[in-house]
Amino acid sequence: MKKDIGHNFIKCQTDKIRQLVTVIFTGLLFFVVPTSLKAVEAEKEVNVYEIVFGHIEDSYEWHITDIGSKSLCIPLPIIVHDSNGWHCFLSSHLEEGAVYEGLKIATGGEYKGKIVTLNTDGKESVPFDISITKNVLALLINSTILLFIMLRCASWYKKRTFENAVPKGGIGAIEALTIMIYDEVIKSGVGKKYQKFAPYLLTAFFFILVNNLMGLIPFFPGGANVTGNIAVTMVLALCTFLFTNVCGSRAYWKEIFWPEVPTWLKVPIPMMPFIEFFGIFTKPFALMIRLFANIMAGHAAILSLVSIIFITVKAGAVINGSMTIVAVLFGIFMNVLEVLVAFIQAYIFTMLSSVFIGLSQVEPETEKQKSN
């Protein structure tokens, strides 16, 4: 049965990769190449920084594409509170530096890209902002997709018995991934108490995987840099931090504050306890930076390759045409590679979280066995 599941999973993933390549190639043709032709006609200098970081950074609207001289965008709700009270309106009121209800989007300075309040003394201040930004909307969409997938799988299993519960297609792929993470990562990483932490670790894996994959789709509702946002990875790392330390055993805390090292390393100067205590915070910090940096770097690399099309516009039709083909081909290669990276990063985050949680579940008997 496991061989059938593995075979179905590999076949399903191969078909999905082929479909993804087709979608990416189509997206590049319909969205990148027309924009390049527009740049040729306009003969404007291309700001690669704005192309790359305009996608990576968060925004108060969701840019879809350009039609002629107009941009097709989805305005998002602005929800802020300042000295004048609450303000709720769509971001379309703040387009092109407009001021609405004493608010505007800063175009430069310390608060560039953020909503600021224009005070009577001419200075800008940042209000309390809980607006629905692009990343927030993408997070809600991706979470809804994840819930739909999991509830769909649960509904399928409820209608089956053990004898005829042989999943195929997407449900088979989800089962294969779940079994792999549950058996090879969570059980081996956490140890005896793995069942207690399995729900969180499986949720973290599929949450990261879905957000990573959705970020590779070049058109709405994909393309948002959710897991490449350090605020999102910080919350994920914080969850692992809480599970690790709140549920830590007595032996775990003893190893931190009174480790088995020579006494002179503990008193009068608590050198080793300080190092061990500092390690409590470096582990989740490494989780946060690892996921954030890898996903952001992937998006930046793909967009940098696409920017070659715009940079070579003034070099002539021959050079620009050949570099467009090269950029599109390398862009497709990088997107396919990022599909693998999307899985690897979700796997690594779950594996390291399992190891950190497992280390916090150490028992005195285990320590005695190790000493013997």
mmCIF file of C-alpha atoms in Angstrom:
data_model
loop_
_atom_site.group_PDB
_atom_site.id
_atom_site.type_symbol
_atom_site.label_atom_id
_atom_site.label_comp_id
_atom_site.label_asym_id
_atom_site.label_seq_id
_atom_site.Cartn_x
_atom_site.Cartn_y
_atom_site.Cartn_z
ATOM 1 C CA MET A 1 0.000 0.000 0.000
ATOM 2 C CA LYS A 2 2.867 2.392 0.844
ATOM 3 C CA LYS A 3 4.455 1.690 -2.554
ATOM 4 C CA ASP A 4 1.177 2.589 -4.282
ATOM 5 C CA ILE A 5 0.885 5.754 -2.254
ATOM 6 C CA GLY A 6 4.476 6.714 -3.063
ATOM 7 C CA HIS A 7 3.985 5.969 -6.756
ATOM 8 C CA ASN A 8 0.776 7.999 -6.874
ATOM 9 C CA PHE A 9 2.435 10.832 -5.002
ATOM 10 C CA ILE A 10 5.416 11.009 -7.393
ATOM 11 C CA LYS A 11 3.139 10.860 -10.432
ATOM 12 C CA CYS A 12 0.872 13.537 -8.987
ATOM 13 C CA GLN A 13 3.783 15.839 -8.148
ATOM 14 C CA THR A 14 5.286 15.380 -11.641
ATOM 15 C CA ASP A 15 1.986 16.390 -13.234
ATOM 16 C CA LYS A 16 1.733 19.379 -10.908
ATOM 17 C CA ILE A 17 5.249 20.541 -11.788
ATOM 18 C CA ARG A 18 4.416 20.312 -15.503
ATOM 19 C CA GLN A 19 1.244 22.328 -14.958
ATOM 20 C CA LEU A 20 3.137 24.865 -12.877
ATOM 21 C CA VAL A 21 5.786 25.311 -15.582
ATOM 22 C CA THR A 22 3.015 25.909 -18.145
ATOM 23 C CA VAL A 23 1.310 28.437 -15.888
ATOM 24 C CA ILE A 24 4.575 30.265 -15.158
ATOM 25 C CA PHE A 25 5.567 30.372 -18.823
ATOM 26 C CA THR A 26 2.127 31.678 -19.796
ATOM 27 C CA GLY A 27 2.267 34.246 -17.018
ATOM 28 C CA LEU A 28 5.678 35.472 -18.133
ATOM 29 C CA LEU A 29 4.532 35.763 -21.748
ATOM 30 C CA PHE A 30 1.343 37.650 -20.977
ATOM 31 C CA PHE A 31 2.586 39.847 -18.143
ATOM 32 C CA VAL A 32 6.345 40.323 -18.553
ATOM 33 C CA VAL A 33 6.818 40.578 -22.318
ATOM 34 C CA PRO A 34 4.008 43.145 -22.897
ATOM 35 C CA THR A 35 5.464 45.266 -20.102
ATOM 36 C CA SER A 36 8.856 45.032 -21.802
ATOM 37 C CA LEU A 37 7.384 46.252 -25.099
ATOM 38 C CA LYS A 38 5.761 49.114 -23.259
ATOM 39 C CA ALA A 39 9.139 50.034 -21.785
ATOM 40 C CA VAL A 40 10.683 49.982 -25.279
ATOM 41 C CA GLU A 41 8.108 52.459 -26.523
ATOM 42 C CA ALA A 42 8.436 54.725 -23.516
ATOM 43 C CA GLU A 43 12.266 54.506 -23.540
ATOM 44 C CA LYS A 44 12.439 55.226 -19.820
ATOM 45 C CA GLU A 45 15.222 54.363 -17.443
ATOM 46 C CA VAL A 46 14.440 51.157 -15.583
ATOM 47 C CA ASN A 47 14.740 51.145 -11.805
ATOM 48 C CA VAL A 48 15.582 47.536 -10.945
ATOM 49 C CA TYR A 49 15.395 48.335 -7.235
ATOM 50 C CA GLU A 50 11.735 49.346 -7.580
ATOM 51 C CA ILE A 51 10.937 46.264 -9.674
ATOM 52 C CA VAL A 52 12.456 43.867 -7.139
ATOM 53 C CA PHE A 53 11.571 45.525 -3.846
ATOM 54 C CA GLY A 54 8.228 46.764 -5.133
ATOM 55 C CA HIS A 55 7.219 43.098 -5.252
ATOM 56 C CA ILE A 56 9.002 41.940 -2.099
ATOM 57 C CA GLU A 57 7.795 44.764 0.125
ATOM 58 C CA ASP A 58 4.257 44.988 1.453
ATOM 59 C CA SER A 59 1.768 47.500 0.023
ATOM 60 C CA TYR A 60 -1.716 48.920 0.566
ATOM 61 C CA GLU A 61 -2.933 47.738 -2.833
ATOM 62 C CA TRP A 62 -2.559 44.600 -4.922
ATOM 63 C CA HIS A 63 -1.130 45.426 -8.336
ATOM 64 C CA ILE A 64 -2.403 43.027 -11.011
ATOM 65 C CA THR A 65 -1.005 44.337 -14.297
ATOM 66 C CA ASP A 66 -0.796 47.412 -16.535
ATOM 67 C CA ILE A 67 -3.324 48.002 -19.302
ATOM 68 C CA GLY A 68 -2.056 50.748 -21.548
ATOM 69 C CA SER A 69 -1.177 53.713 -19.346
ATOM 70 C CA LYS A 70 -3.391 52.544 -16.491
ATOM 71 C CA SER A 71 -2.561 50.153 -13.680
ATOM 72 C CA LEU A 72 -5.054 47.480 -12.731
ATOM 73 C CA CYS A 73 -4.951 47.283 -8.935
ATOM 74 C CA ILE A 74 -7.149 45.968 -6.163
ATOM 75 C CA PRO A 75 -7.577 48.686 -3.500
ATOM 76 C CA LEU A 76 -7.395 47.309 0.022
ATOM 77 C CA PRO A 77 -9.055 48.535 3.244
ATOM 78 C CA ILE A 78 -7.180 51.172 5.245
ATOM 79 C CA ILE A 79 -7.894 50.888 8.979
ATOM 80 C CA VAL A 80 -5.914 53.309 11.165
ATOM 81 C CA HIS A 81 -6.347 55.236 14.403
ATOM 82 C CA ASP A 82 -4.773 58.586 15.235
ATOM 83 C CA SER A 83 -5.588 61.624 17.378
ATOM 84 C CA ASN A 84 -8.670 62.273 15.229
ATOM 85 C CA GLY A 85 -10.101 58.800 15.830
ATOM 86 C CA TRP A 86 -10.570 55.804 13.551
ATOM 87 C CA HIS A 87 -10.280 56.033 9.755
ATOM 88 C CA CYS A 88 -11.681 53.321 7.483
ATOM 89 C CA PHE A 89 -11.562 53.689 3.692
ATOM 90 C CA LEU A 90 -10.076 52.102 0.575
ATOM 91 C CA SER A 91 -6.461 52.712 -0.407
ATOM 92 C CA SER A 92 -7.622 54.149 -3.762
ATOM 93 C CA HIS A 93 -8.162 57.470 -1.917
ATOM 94 C CA LEU A 94 -4.400 57.688 -1.329
ATOM 95 C CA GLU A 95 -3.208 57.060 -4.892
ATOM 96 C CA GLU A 96 -0.379 59.182 -6.335
ATOM 97 C CA GLY A 97 0.445 60.926 -3.058
ATOM 98 C CA ALA A 98 -3.098 62.138 -2.388
ATOM 99 C CA VAL A 99 -4.099 63.260 1.117
ATOM 100 C CA TYR A 100 -7.365 61.918 2.537
ATOM 101 C CA GLU A 101 -8.714 62.652 6.023
ATOM 102 C CA GLY A 102 -5.312 64.001 7.014
ATOM 103 C CA LEU A 103 -3.550 60.793 5.971
ATOM 104 C CA LYS A 104 -1.222 59.906 3.139
ATOM 105 C CA ILE A 105 1.308 57.267 2.106
ATOM 106 C CA ALA A 106 4.814 58.618 2.701
ATOM 107 C CA THR A 107 6.896 58.694 -0.473
ATOM 108 C CA GLY A 108 10.237 59.158 1.244
ATOM 109 C CA GLY A 109 12.047 59.563 4.497
ATOM 110 C CA GLU A 110 11.892 57.373 7.577
ATOM 111 C CA TYR A 111 8.295 56.238 6.975
ATOM 112 C CA LYS A 112 8.508 55.561 3.232
ATOM 113 C CA GLY A 113 5.667 53.330 2.067
ATOM 114 C CA LYS A 114 3.772 53.672 5.353
ATOM 115 C CA ILE A 115 0.603 55.604 6.113
ATOM 116 C CA VAL A 116 1.357 58.785 8.062
ATOM 117 C CA THR A 117 -0.739 61.501 9.707
ATOM 118 C CA LEU A 118 -0.046 65.098 8.686
ATOM 119 C CA ASN A 119 0.110 67.075 11.933
ATOM 120 C CA THR A 120 -0.621 70.792 12.260
ATOM 121 C CA ASP A 121 3.093 71.543 12.796
ATOM 122 C CA GLY A 122 3.887 70.006 9.400
ATOM 123 C CA LYS A 123 5.532 66.901 10.822
ATOM 124 C CA GLU A 124 4.526 63.342 10.010
ATOM 125 C CA SER A 125 3.581 60.731 12.604
ATOM 126 C CA VAL A 126 2.692 57.074 12.271
ATOM 127 C CA PRO A 127 -0.849 56.164 13.413
ATOM 128 C CA PHE A 128 -1.967 52.831 14.849
ATOM 129 C CA ASP A 129 -2.282 50.798 11.652
ATOM 130 C CA ILE A 130 -4.231 47.529 11.279
ATOM 131 C CA SER A 131 -4.911 47.884 7.559
ATOM 132 C CA ILE A 132 -5.491 44.898 5.283
ATOM 133 C CA THR A 133 -2.299 45.030 3.232
ATOM 134 C CA LYS A 134 -1.270 42.828 0.331
ATOM 135 C CA ASN A 135 0.530 40.327 2.562
ATOM 136 C CA VAL A 136 -2.357 40.233 5.028
ATOM 137 C CA LEU A 137 -4.859 39.529 2.237
ATOM 138 C CA ALA A 138 -2.550 36.874 0.771
ATOM 139 C CA LEU A 139 -2.197 35.330 4.221
ATOM 140 C CA LEU A 140 -5.984 35.133 4.557
ATOM 141 C CA ILE A 141 -6.384 33.662 1.059
ATOM 142 C CA ASN A 142 -3.628 31.092 1.568
ATOM 143 C CA SER A 143 -4.982 30.115 4.986
ATOM 144 C CA THR A 144 -8.430 29.646 3.441
ATOM 145 C CA ILE A 145 -6.911 27.423 0.740
ATOM 146 C CA LEU A 146 -5.099 25.380 3.399
ATOM 147 C CA LEU A 147 -8.296 24.967 5.435
ATOM 148 C CA PHE A 148 -10.211 23.931 2.330
ATOM 149 C CA ILE A 149 -7.593 21.294 1.423
ATOM 150 C CA MET A 150 -7.470 19.818 4.913
ATOM 151 C CA LEU A 151 -11.237 19.842 5.442
ATOM 152 C CA ARG A 152 -11.671 18.257 2.015
ATOM 153 C CA CYS A 153 -9.272 15.466 3.013
ATOM 154 C CA ALA A 154 -11.023 15.002 6.360
ATOM 155 C CA SER A 155 -14.403 14.822 4.633
ATOM 156 C CA TRP A 156 -13.070 12.208 2.184
ATOM 157 C CA TYR A 157 -11.795 9.973 4.998
ATOM 158 C CA LYS A 158 -15.048 10.257 6.943
ATOM 159 C CA LYS A 159 -16.887 8.693 4.005
ATOM 160 C CA ARG A 160 -14.457 5.761 3.724
ATOM 161 C CA THR A 161 -13.685 2.690 5.790
ATOM 162 C CA PHE A 162 -10.234 1.301 6.453
ATOM 163 C CA GLU A 163 -10.661 -1.350 3.754
ATOM 164 C CA ASN A 164 -11.516 1.031 0.888
ATOM 165 C CA ALA A 165 -9.609 4.126 2.056
ATOM 166 C CA VAL A 166 -7.025 4.159 -0.742
ATOM 167 C CA PRO A 167 -6.519 7.829 -1.621
ATOM 168 C CA LYS A 168 -5.536 8.978 -5.080
ATOM 169 C CA GLY A 169 -4.600 12.267 -6.670
ATOM 170 C CA GLY A 170 -4.371 15.305 -4.407
ATOM 171 C CA ILE A 171 -5.626 13.511 -1.303
ATOM 172 C CA GLY A 172 -3.035 10.797 -1.848
ATOM 173 C CA ALA A 173 -0.308 13.447 -2.092
ATOM 174 C CA ILE A 174 -1.456 15.057 1.169
ATOM 175 C CA GLU A 175 -1.494 11.655 2.900
ATOM 176 C CA ALA A 176 1.977 10.796 1.634
ATOM 177 C CA LEU A 177 3.363 14.139 2.842
ATOM 178 C CA THR A 178 1.624 13.779 6.204
ATOM 179 C CA ILE A 179 2.955 10.254 6.749
ATOM 180 C CA MET A 180 6.465 11.308 5.740
ATOM 181 C CA ILE A 181 6.558 14.320 8.077
ATOM 182 C CA TYR A 182 4.826 12.439 10.905
ATOM 183 C CA ASP A 183 7.027 9.333 10.786
ATOM 184 C CA GLU A 184 10.398 10.637 9.619
ATOM 185 C CA VAL A 185 10.471 14.121 11.147
ATOM 186 C CA ILE A 186 8.152 14.450 14.136
ATOM 187 C CA LYS A 187 8.569 10.985 15.674
ATOM 188 C CA SER A 188 12.345 10.920 15.293
ATOM 189 C CA GLY A 189 12.814 14.577 16.230
ATOM 190 C CA VAL A 190 10.543 14.999 19.242
ATOM 191 C CA GLY A 191 10.788 11.546 20.803
ATOM 192 C CA LYS A 192 8.322 9.814 23.119
ATOM 193 C CA LYS A 193 5.919 12.752 23.456
ATOM 194 C CA TYR A 194 5.642 13.374 19.719
ATOM 195 C CA GLN A 195 1.828 13.078 19.647
ATOM 196 C CA LYS A 196 1.504 16.149 21.851
ATOM 197 C CA PHE A 197 3.326 18.373 19.342
ATOM 198 C CA ALA A 198 2.334 16.703 16.051
ATOM 199 C CA PRO A 199 -0.694 18.983 15.367
ATOM 200 C CA TYR A 200 1.402 22.152 15.584
ATOM 201 C CA LEU A 201 4.311 20.776 13.569
ATOM 202 C CA LEU A 202 2.086 19.413 10.780
ATOM 203 C CA THR A 203 0.184 22.710 10.669
ATOM 204 C CA ALA A 204 3.440 24.665 10.449
ATOM 205 C CA PHE A 205 4.715 22.452 7.621
ATOM 206 C CA PHE A 206 1.613 22.718 5.428
ATOM 207 C CA PHE A 207 1.129 26.412 6.235
ATOM 208 C CA ILE A 208 4.664 27.250 5.110
ATOM 209 C CA LEU A 209 4.423 24.959 2.066
ATOM 210 C CA VAL A 210 1.140 26.467 0.822
ATOM 211 C CA ASN A 211 2.386 30.040 1.301
ATOM 212 C CA ASN A 212 5.686 29.229 -0.427
ATOM 213 C CA LEU A 213 3.947 27.681 -3.439
ATOM 214 C CA MET A 214 1.333 30.441 -3.709
ATOM 215 C CA GLY A 215 4.146 32.988 -3.767
ATOM 216 C CA LEU A 216 5.488 31.415 -6.984
ATOM 217 C CA ILE A 217 2.280 31.924 -8.975
ATOM 218 C CA PRO A 218 2.895 35.081 -11.059
ATOM 219 C CA PHE A 219 -0.687 36.408 -10.976
ATOM 220 C CA PHE A 220 -3.511 37.047 -8.500
ATOM 221 C CA PRO A 221 -4.183 35.498 -5.992
ATOM 222 C CA GLY A 222 -0.560 34.322 -5.984
ATOM 223 C CA GLY A 223 2.721 36.150 -6.108
ATOM 224 C CA ALA A 224 2.666 37.687 -2.629
ATOM 225 C CA ASN A 225 5.859 37.456 -0.594
ATOM 226 C CA VAL A 226 4.216 36.089 2.586
ATOM 227 C CA THR A 227 6.894 33.764 3.972
ATOM 228 C CA GLY A 228 9.516 36.229 2.707
ATOM 229 C CA ASN A 229 8.095 38.738 5.201
ATOM 230 C CA ILE A 230 10.091 38.715 8.430
ATOM 231 C CA ALA A 231 6.987 39.485 10.527
ATOM 232 C CA VAL A 232 5.371 36.196 9.403
ATOM 233 C CA THR A 233 8.508 34.116 9.983
ATOM 234 C CA MET A 234 8.947 35.822 13.379
ATOM 235 C CA VAL A 235 5.484 34.663 14.501
ATOM 236 C CA LEU A 236 6.207 31.116 13.313
ATOM 237 C CA ALA A 237 9.533 31.101 15.152
ATOM 238 C CA LEU A 238 7.820 32.543 18.244
ATOM 239 C CA CYS A 239 5.341 29.631 18.224
ATOM 240 C CA THR A 240 8.226 27.156 18.190
ATOM 241 C CA PHE A 241 9.925 29.165 20.941
ATOM 242 C CA LEU A 242 6.825 28.950 23.152
ATOM 243 C CA PHE A 243 6.266 25.221 22.530
ATOM 244 C CA THR A 244 9.946 24.560 23.273
ATOM 245 C CA ASN A 245 10.265 26.492 26.501
ATOM 246 C CA VAL A 246 6.774 26.460 28.015
ATOM 247 C CA CYS A 247 6.585 22.678 27.624
ATOM 248 C CA GLY A 248 10.226 22.100 28.574
ATOM 249 C CA SER A 249 10.996 19.493 31.229
ATOM 250 C CA ARG A 250 12.838 20.076 34.516
ATOM 251 C CA ALA A 251 15.908 18.343 33.143
ATOM 252 C CA TYR A 252 15.894 20.764 30.203
ATOM 253 C CA TRP A 253 15.937 23.815 32.471
ATOM 254 C CA LYS A 254 18.539 22.171 34.700
ATOM 255 C CA GLU A 255 20.813 21.759 31.675
ATOM 256 C CA ILE A 256 20.442 25.465 30.996
ATOM 257 C CA PHE A 257 20.980 26.939 34.466
ATOM 258 C CA TRP A 258 23.193 24.208 35.959
ATOM 259 C CA PRO A 259 24.807 22.250 33.093
ATOM 260 C CA GLU A 260 27.139 19.305 33.724
ATOM 261 C CA VAL A 261 30.399 21.181 33.276
ATOM 262 C CA PRO A 262 33.261 21.954 35.678
ATOM 263 C CA THR A 263 32.097 24.101 38.605
ATOM 264 C CA TRP A 264 34.444 26.979 37.790
ATOM 265 C CA LEU A 265 32.474 27.498 34.564
ATOM 266 C CA LYS A 266 29.291 28.044 36.610
ATOM 267 C CA VAL A 267 30.465 29.917 39.740
ATOM 268 C CA PRO A 268 31.351 32.592 40.617
ATOM 269 C CA ILE A 269 30.912 33.749 37.014
ATOM 270 C CA PRO A 270 27.957 31.907 35.369
ATOM 271 C CA MET A 271 29.637 31.610 31.994
ATOM 272 C CA MET A 272 28.012 28.388 30.772
ATOM 273 C CA PRO A 273 24.516 29.152 32.141
ATOM 274 C CA PHE A 274 24.652 32.496 30.337
ATOM 275 C CA ILE A 275 25.670 30.804 27.067
ATOM 276 C CA GLU A 276 22.946 28.161 27.434
ATOM 277 C CA PHE A 277 20.333 30.791 28.285
ATOM 278 C CA PHE A 278 21.408 32.887 25.302
ATOM 279 C CA GLY A 279 20.950 29.785 23.116
ATOM 280 C CA ILE A 280 17.246 29.744 23.987
ATOM 281 C CA PHE A 281 16.802 32.869 21.849
ATOM 282 C CA THR A 282 19.311 32.153 19.098
ATOM 283 C CA LYS A 283 17.491 28.982 18.008
ATOM 284 C CA PRO A 284 14.153 30.637 17.088
ATOM 285 C CA PHE A 285 16.081 33.609 15.673
ATOM 286 C CA ALA A 286 17.887 31.233 13.296
ATOM 287 C CA LEU A 287 14.533 29.709 12.289
ATOM 288 C CA MET A 288 13.118 33.153 11.556
ATOM 289 C CA ILE A 289 16.068 34.373 9.484
ATOM 290 C CA ARG A 290 16.549 31.095 7.591
ATOM 291 C CA LEU A 291 12.997 30.953 6.221
ATOM 292 C CA PHE A 292 12.754 34.705 5.600
ATOM 293 C CA ALA A 293 16.111 34.978 3.816
ATOM 294 C CA ASN A 294 15.687 31.929 1.574
ATOM 295 C CA ILE A 295 12.208 32.843 0.340
ATOM 296 C CA MET A 296 13.022 36.527 -0.125
ATOM 297 C CA ALA A 297 16.236 35.661 -1.974
ATOM 298 C CA GLY A 298 14.314 33.350 -4.314
ATOM 299 C CA HIS A 299 11.821 36.078 -5.211
ATOM 300 C CA ALA A 300 14.627 38.611 -5.655
ATOM 301 C CA ALA A 301 16.602 36.267 -7.936
ATOM 302 C CA ILE A 302 13.605 35.607 -10.206
ATOM 303 C CA LEU A 303 12.722 39.301 -10.444
ATOM 304 C CA SER A 304 16.351 40.213 -11.108
ATOM 305 C CA LEU A 305 16.382 37.801 -14.046
ATOM 306 C CA VAL A 306 13.171 39.334 -15.371
ATOM 307 C CA SER A 307 14.719 42.814 -14.983
ATOM 308 C CA ILE A 308 17.314 41.864 -17.618
ATOM 309 C CA ILE A 309 14.528 42.284 -20.182
ATOM 310 C CA PHE A 310 14.026 45.911 -19.205
ATOM 311 C CA ILE A 311 17.720 46.715 -18.773
ATOM 312 C CA THR A 312 18.553 45.637 -22.348
ATOM 313 C CA VAL A 313 15.669 47.554 -23.963
ATOM 314 C CA LYS A 314 17.913 50.313 -25.333
ATOM 315 C CA ALA A 315 20.524 47.843 -26.580
ATOM 316 C CA GLY A 316 18.488 47.105 -29.689
ATOM 317 C CA ALA A 317 15.870 44.619 -30.801
ATOM 318 C CA VAL A 318 18.330 41.770 -31.417
ATOM 319 C CA ILE A 319 20.057 41.939 -28.045
ATOM 320 C CA ASN A 320 16.833 42.673 -26.191
ATOM 321 C CA GLY A 321 15.007 39.838 -27.962
ATOM 322 C CA SER A 322 17.747 37.307 -27.252
ATOM 323 C CA MET A 323 18.086 38.432 -23.618
ATOM 324 C CA THR A 324 14.303 38.240 -23.228
ATOM 325 C CA ILE A 325 14.406 34.585 -24.276
ATOM 326 C CA VAL A 326 17.328 33.928 -21.907
ATOM 327 C CA ALA A 327 15.582 35.732 -19.049
ATOM 328 C CA VAL A 328 12.318 33.843 -19.585
ATOM 329 C CA LEU A 329 14.082 30.463 -19.754
ATOM 330 C CA PHE A 330 16.173 31.168 -16.669
ATOM 331 C CA GLY A 331 13.071 32.551 -14.958
ATOM 332 C CA ILE A 332 11.220 29.287 -15.609
ATOM 333 C CA PHE A 333 14.234 27.306 -14.370
ATOM 334 C CA MET A 334 14.381 29.391 -11.191
ATOM 335 C CA ASN A 335 10.630 29.005 -10.629
ATOM 336 C CA VAL A 336 10.888 25.222 -10.941
ATOM 337 C CA LEU A 337 13.871 25.299 -8.587
ATOM 338 C CA GLU A 338 11.851 27.433 -6.157
ATOM 339 C CA VAL A 339 9.155 24.725 -6.115
ATOM 340 C CA LEU A 340 11.799 22.418 -4.656
ATOM 341 C CA VAL A 341 13.009 25.174 -2.301
ATOM 342 C CA ALA A 342 9.413 25.760 -1.145
ATOM 343 C CA PHE A 343 9.214 22.151 0.029
ATOM 344 C CA ILE A 344 12.756 22.080 1.446
ATOM 345 C CA GLN A 345 12.234 25.222 3.536
ATOM 346 C CA ALA A 346 8.948 23.926 4.965
ATOM 347 C CA TYR A 347 10.670 20.597 5.701
ATOM 348 C CA ILE A 348 13.695 22.231 7.360
ATOM 349 C CA PHE A 349 11.569 24.532 9.524
ATOM 350 C CA THR A 350 9.506 21.557 10.728
ATOM 351 C CA MET A 351 12.578 19.373 11.263
ATOM 352 C CA LEU A 352 14.456 22.006 13.284
ATOM 353 C CA SER A 353 11.329 22.808 15.307
ATOM 354 C CA SER A 354 10.959 19.093 16.060
ATOM 355 C CA VAL A 355 14.596 18.845 17.162
ATOM 356 C CA PHE A 356 14.349 21.941 19.378
ATOM 357 C CA ILE A 357 11.142 20.690 20.986
ATOM 358 C CA GLY A 358 12.657 17.208 21.387
ATOM 359 C CA LEU A 359 15.697 18.648 23.185
ATOM 360 C CA SER A 360 13.373 20.378 25.635
ATOM 361 C CA GLN A 361 11.687 17.047 26.490
ATOM 362 C CA VAL A 362 14.849 15.427 27.831
ATOM 363 C CA GLU A 363 14.328 13.254 30.931
ATOM 364 C CA PRO A 364 16.678 12.441 33.834
ATOM 365 C CA GLU A 365 16.709 8.753 32.830
ATOM 366 C CA THR A 366 17.943 9.730 29.380
ATOM 367 C CA GLU A 367 20.763 11.710 30.937
ATOM 368 C CA LYS A 368 21.821 8.723 33.056
ATOM 369 C CA GLN A 369 21.864 6.457 30.016
ATOM 370 C CA LYS A 370 24.027 8.957 28.154
ATOM 371 C CA SER A 371 26.497 9.190 31.042
ATOM 372 C CA ASN A 372 26.725 5.386 31.217
#
